[in-house]
């Protein structure tokens, strides 16, 4: 379990929490609040963040950017504590959760949610195609 905790990079998850919590605080101040939607938005955003972290590790490993000589955060694929197949399955599972959550949010909120979700995935794939990023 510990390698997966390292791979999802818990310290980065605040990047998905903070804007959502700020927005929900503003909505609550205006008298609007829906705990179900807040929960779904948080789960979806966190899933996208975790998926992005996993995809980043996966492609850095495949490109040879991550290696044993590098310092800094632990690279679970380089260490062999997570298999490539396991990482692929985790990426698929996490993005499936994000897609399921996004589907309902798109249904309730319309095209802005579709645009945000699509842009998140597109930009992540684009970034992975740029050498040495």
PDB file of C-alpha atoms in Angstrom:
ATOM      1  CA  UNK A   1       0.000   0.000   0.000  1.00  0.00           C
ATOM      2  CA  UNK A   2       2.816   2.432   0.790  1.00  0.00           C
ATOM      3  CA  UNK A   3       4.128   2.520  -2.813  1.00  0.00           C
ATOM      4  CA  UNK A   4       0.691   3.601  -4.020  1.00  0.00           C
ATOM      5  CA  UNK A   5       0.531   6.365  -1.431  1.00  0.00           C
ATOM      6  CA  UNK A   6       3.927   7.560  -2.653  1.00  0.00           C
ATOM      7  CA  UNK A   7       2.764   7.321  -6.295  1.00  0.00           C
ATOM      8  CA  UNK A   8      -0.377   9.414  -5.791  1.00  0.00           C
ATOM      9  CA  UNK A   9       1.674  12.187  -4.105  1.00  0.00           C
ATOM     10  CA  UNK A  10      -0.693  13.239  -1.304  1.00  0.00           C
ATOM     11  CA  UNK A  11       1.070  16.611  -0.931  1.00  0.00           C
ATOM     12  CA  UNK A  12      -0.191  17.644  -4.385  1.00  0.00           C
ATOM     13  CA  UNK A  13      -3.846  16.932  -3.631  1.00  0.00           C
ATOM     14  CA  UNK A  14      -4.358  20.317  -1.999  1.00  0.00           C
ATOM     15  CA  UNK A  15      -4.122  21.775  -5.510  1.00  0.00           C
ATOM     16  CA  UNK A  16      -7.501  20.167  -6.223  1.00  0.00           C
ATOM     17  CA  UNK A  17      -9.029  20.821  -2.794  1.00  0.00           C
ATOM     18  CA  UNK A  18      -8.290  24.520  -2.381  1.00  0.00           C
ATOM     19  CA  UNK A  19     -10.247  26.098  -5.267  1.00  0.00           C
ATOM     20  CA  UNK A  20     -13.226  23.812  -4.680  1.00  0.00           C
ATOM     21  CA  UNK A  21     -13.373  24.587  -0.981  1.00  0.00           C
ATOM     22  CA  UNK A  22     -13.076  28.298  -1.722  1.00  0.00           C
ATOM     23  CA  UNK A  23     -15.906  28.113  -4.264  1.00  0.00           C
ATOM     24  CA  UNK A  24     -18.124  26.108  -1.928  1.00  0.00           C
ATOM     25  CA  UNK A  25     -17.477  28.612   0.867  1.00  0.00           C
ATOM     26  CA  UNK A  26     -18.572  31.437  -1.425  1.00  0.00           C
ATOM     27  CA  UNK A  27     -21.658  29.446  -2.482  1.00  0.00           C
ATOM     28  CA  UNK A  28     -22.551  28.765   1.151  1.00  0.00           C
ATOM     29  CA  UNK A  29     -22.203  32.474   1.913  1.00  0.00           C
ATOM     30  CA  UNK A  30     -24.761  33.158  -0.846  1.00  0.00           C
ATOM     31  CA  UNK A  31     -27.160  30.565   0.535  1.00  0.00           C
ATOM     32  CA  UNK A  32     -26.396  27.819  -1.996  1.00  0.00           C
ATOM     33  CA  UNK A  33     -25.057  24.512  -0.832  1.00  0.00           C
ATOM     34  CA  UNK A  34     -25.347  20.963  -2.057  1.00  0.00           C
ATOM     35  CA  UNK A  35     -23.234  18.483  -0.104  1.00  0.00           C
ATOM     36  CA  UNK A  36     -23.716  15.742  -2.724  1.00  0.00           C
ATOM     37  CA  UNK A  37     -22.415  17.938  -5.551  1.00  0.00           C
ATOM     38  CA  UNK A  38     -19.540  19.201  -3.406  1.00  0.00           C
ATOM     39  CA  UNK A  39     -18.539  15.613  -2.622  1.00  0.00           C
ATOM     40  CA  UNK A  40     -18.789  14.588  -6.261  1.00  0.00           C
ATOM     41  CA  UNK A  41     -16.741  17.571  -7.427  1.00  0.00           C
ATOM     42  CA  UNK A  42     -14.063  16.822  -4.827  1.00  0.00           C
ATOM     43  CA  UNK A  43     -13.898  13.136  -5.772  1.00  0.00           C
ATOM     44  CA  UNK A  44     -13.718  13.989  -9.470  1.00  0.00           C
ATOM     45  CA  UNK A  45     -11.045  16.663  -9.034  1.00  0.00           C
ATOM     46  CA  UNK A  46      -8.946  14.500  -6.741  1.00  0.00           C
ATOM     47  CA  UNK A  47      -9.247  11.610  -9.209  1.00  0.00           C
ATOM     48  CA  UNK A  48      -7.979  13.852 -12.009  1.00  0.00           C
ATOM     49  CA  UNK A  49      -5.079  15.018  -9.812  1.00  0.00           C
ATOM     50  CA  UNK A  50      -4.136  11.473  -8.796  1.00  0.00           C
ATOM     51  CA  UNK A  51      -4.469  10.264 -12.391  1.00  0.00           C
ATOM     52  CA  UNK A  52      -2.243  13.090 -13.572  1.00  0.00           C
ATOM     53  CA  UNK A  53       0.397  12.169 -10.992  1.00  0.00           C
ATOM     54  CA  UNK A  54       0.301   8.509 -12.026  1.00  0.00           C
ATOM     55  CA  UNK A  55       0.423   9.330 -15.752  1.00  0.00           C
ATOM     56  CA  UNK A  56       3.380  11.624 -15.121  1.00  0.00           C
ATOM     57  CA  UNK A  57       5.294   8.861 -13.331  1.00  0.00           C
ATOM     58  CA  UNK A  58       4.359   6.331 -16.009  1.00  0.00           C
ATOM     59  CA  UNK A  59       5.561   8.422 -18.957  1.00  0.00           C
ATOM     60  CA  UNK A  60       8.665   9.702 -17.141  1.00  0.00           C
ATOM     61  CA  UNK A  61       9.604   6.077 -16.534  1.00  0.00           C
ATOM     62  CA  UNK A  62       8.962   5.076 -20.163  1.00  0.00           C
ATOM     63  CA  UNK A  63      10.951   8.065 -21.489  1.00  0.00           C
ATOM     64  CA  UNK A  64      13.839   7.273 -19.133  1.00  0.00           C
ATOM     65  CA  UNK A  65      13.492  10.633 -17.382  1.00  0.00           C
ATOM     66  CA  UNK A  66      13.156   8.883 -14.015  1.00  0.00           C
ATOM     67  CA  UNK A  67      16.118   6.728 -13.083  1.00  0.00           C
ATOM     68  CA  UNK A  68      17.842   5.389  -9.982  1.00  0.00           C
ATOM     69  CA  UNK A  69      20.441   8.157  -9.924  1.00  0.00           C
ATOM     70  CA  UNK A  70      17.837  10.917  -9.563  1.00  0.00           C
ATOM     71  CA  UNK A  71      17.246  12.518  -6.200  1.00  0.00           C
ATOM     72  CA  UNK A  72      13.980  13.827  -4.858  1.00  0.00           C
ATOM     73  CA  UNK A  73      10.702  12.024  -4.562  1.00  0.00           C
ATOM     74  CA  UNK A  74      10.611   8.259  -4.791  1.00  0.00           C
ATOM     75  CA  UNK A  75       9.977   6.804  -8.233  1.00  0.00           C
ATOM     76  CA  UNK A  76       7.878   3.680  -7.663  1.00  0.00           C
ATOM     77  CA  UNK A  77       8.301   2.304 -11.194  1.00  0.00           C
ATOM     78  CA  UNK A  78      12.078   2.780 -11.125  1.00  0.00           C
ATOM     79  CA  UNK A  79      12.267   0.988  -7.771  1.00  0.00           C
ATOM     80  CA  UNK A  80      10.042  -1.798  -9.023  1.00  0.00           C
ATOM     81  CA  UNK A  81       7.646  -1.420  -6.091  1.00  0.00           C
ATOM     82  CA  UNK A  82       4.828  -0.927  -8.626  1.00  0.00           C
ATOM     83  CA  UNK A  83       4.690  -2.811 -11.926  1.00  0.00           C
ATOM     84  CA  UNK A  84       4.002  -1.135 -15.264  1.00  0.00           C
ATOM     85  CA  UNK A  85       0.828  -3.242 -15.606  1.00  0.00           C
ATOM     86  CA  UNK A  86      -0.238  -2.243 -12.104  1.00  0.00           C
ATOM     87  CA  UNK A  87       0.335   1.420 -12.929  1.00  0.00           C
ATOM     88  CA  UNK A  88      -1.703   1.116 -16.137  1.00  0.00           C
ATOM     89  CA  UNK A  89      -4.577  -0.479 -14.223  1.00  0.00           C
ATOM     90  CA  UNK A  90      -4.425   2.214 -11.539  1.00  0.00           C
ATOM     91  CA  UNK A  91      -4.454   4.981 -14.180  1.00  0.00           C
ATOM     92  CA  UNK A  92      -7.474   3.398 -15.848  1.00  0.00           C
ATOM     93  CA  UNK A  93      -9.291   2.970 -12.527  1.00  0.00           C
ATOM     94  CA  UNK A  94      -8.636   6.518 -11.318  1.00  0.00           C
ATOM     95  CA  UNK A  95      -9.616   8.147 -14.607  1.00  0.00           C
ATOM     96  CA  UNK A  96     -12.731   5.933 -14.739  1.00  0.00           C
ATOM     97  CA  UNK A  97     -13.799   7.431 -11.410  1.00  0.00           C
ATOM     98  CA  UNK A  98     -13.108  10.903 -12.813  1.00  0.00           C
ATOM     99  CA  UNK A  99     -15.143  10.159 -15.948  1.00  0.00           C
ATOM    100  CA  UNK A 100     -18.073   8.807 -13.943  1.00  0.00           C
ATOM    101  CA  UNK A 101     -18.084  11.849 -11.680  1.00  0.00           C
ATOM    102  CA  UNK A 102     -17.672  14.178 -14.634  1.00  0.00           C
ATOM    103  CA  UNK A 103     -20.599  12.589 -16.441  1.00  0.00           C
ATOM    104  CA  UNK A 104     -23.013  13.562 -13.707  1.00  0.00           C
ATOM    105  CA  UNK A 105     -21.462  17.006 -13.354  1.00  0.00           C
ATOM    106  CA  UNK A 106     -21.787  17.578 -17.110  1.00  0.00           C
ATOM    107  CA  UNK A 107     -25.418  16.476 -16.891  1.00  0.00           C
ATOM    108  CA  UNK A 108     -26.103  18.923 -14.033  1.00  0.00           C
ATOM    109  CA  UNK A 109     -23.792  21.789 -15.021  1.00  0.00           C
ATOM    110  CA  UNK A 110     -23.555  21.612 -18.788  1.00  0.00           C
ATOM    111  CA  UNK A 111     -20.760  22.273 -21.232  1.00  0.00           C
ATOM    112  CA  UNK A 112     -18.375  24.147 -18.868  1.00  0.00           C
ATOM    113  CA  UNK A 113     -17.792  20.882 -16.994  1.00  0.00           C
ATOM    114  CA  UNK A 114     -17.231  19.035 -20.276  1.00  0.00           C
ATOM    115  CA  UNK A 115     -14.747  21.694 -21.348  1.00  0.00           C
ATOM    116  CA  UNK A 116     -12.812  21.594 -18.057  1.00  0.00           C
ATOM    117  CA  UNK A 117     -12.632  17.795 -18.035  1.00  0.00           C
ATOM    118  CA  UNK A 118     -11.630  17.545 -21.681  1.00  0.00           C
ATOM    119  CA  UNK A 119      -9.006  20.250 -21.280  1.00  0.00           C
ATOM    120  CA  UNK A 120      -7.547  18.454 -18.237  1.00  0.00           C
ATOM    121  CA  UNK A 121      -7.094  15.219 -20.153  1.00  0.00           C
ATOM    122  CA  UNK A 122      -5.950  16.875 -23.404  1.00  0.00           C
ATOM    123  CA  UNK A 123      -3.344  19.050 -21.699  1.00  0.00           C
ATOM    124  CA  UNK A 124      -1.999  16.115 -19.693  1.00  0.00           C
ATOM    125  CA  UNK A 125      -1.552  14.075 -22.885  1.00  0.00           C
ATOM    126  CA  UNK A 126       0.012  17.053 -24.666  1.00  0.00           C
ATOM    127  CA  UNK A 127       2.490  17.670 -21.846  1.00  0.00           C
ATOM    128  CA  UNK A 128       3.570  14.024 -21.983  1.00  0.00           C
ATOM    129  CA  UNK A 129       4.479  14.405 -25.658  1.00  0.00           C
ATOM    130  CA  UNK A 130       6.944  17.249 -25.011  1.00  0.00           C
ATOM    131  CA  UNK A 131      10.451  15.812 -24.572  1.00  0.00           C
ATOM    132  CA  UNK A 132      12.061  16.072 -21.118  1.00  0.00           C
ATOM    133  CA  UNK A 133       9.158  17.753 -19.381  1.00  0.00           C
TER     134      UNK A 133
END
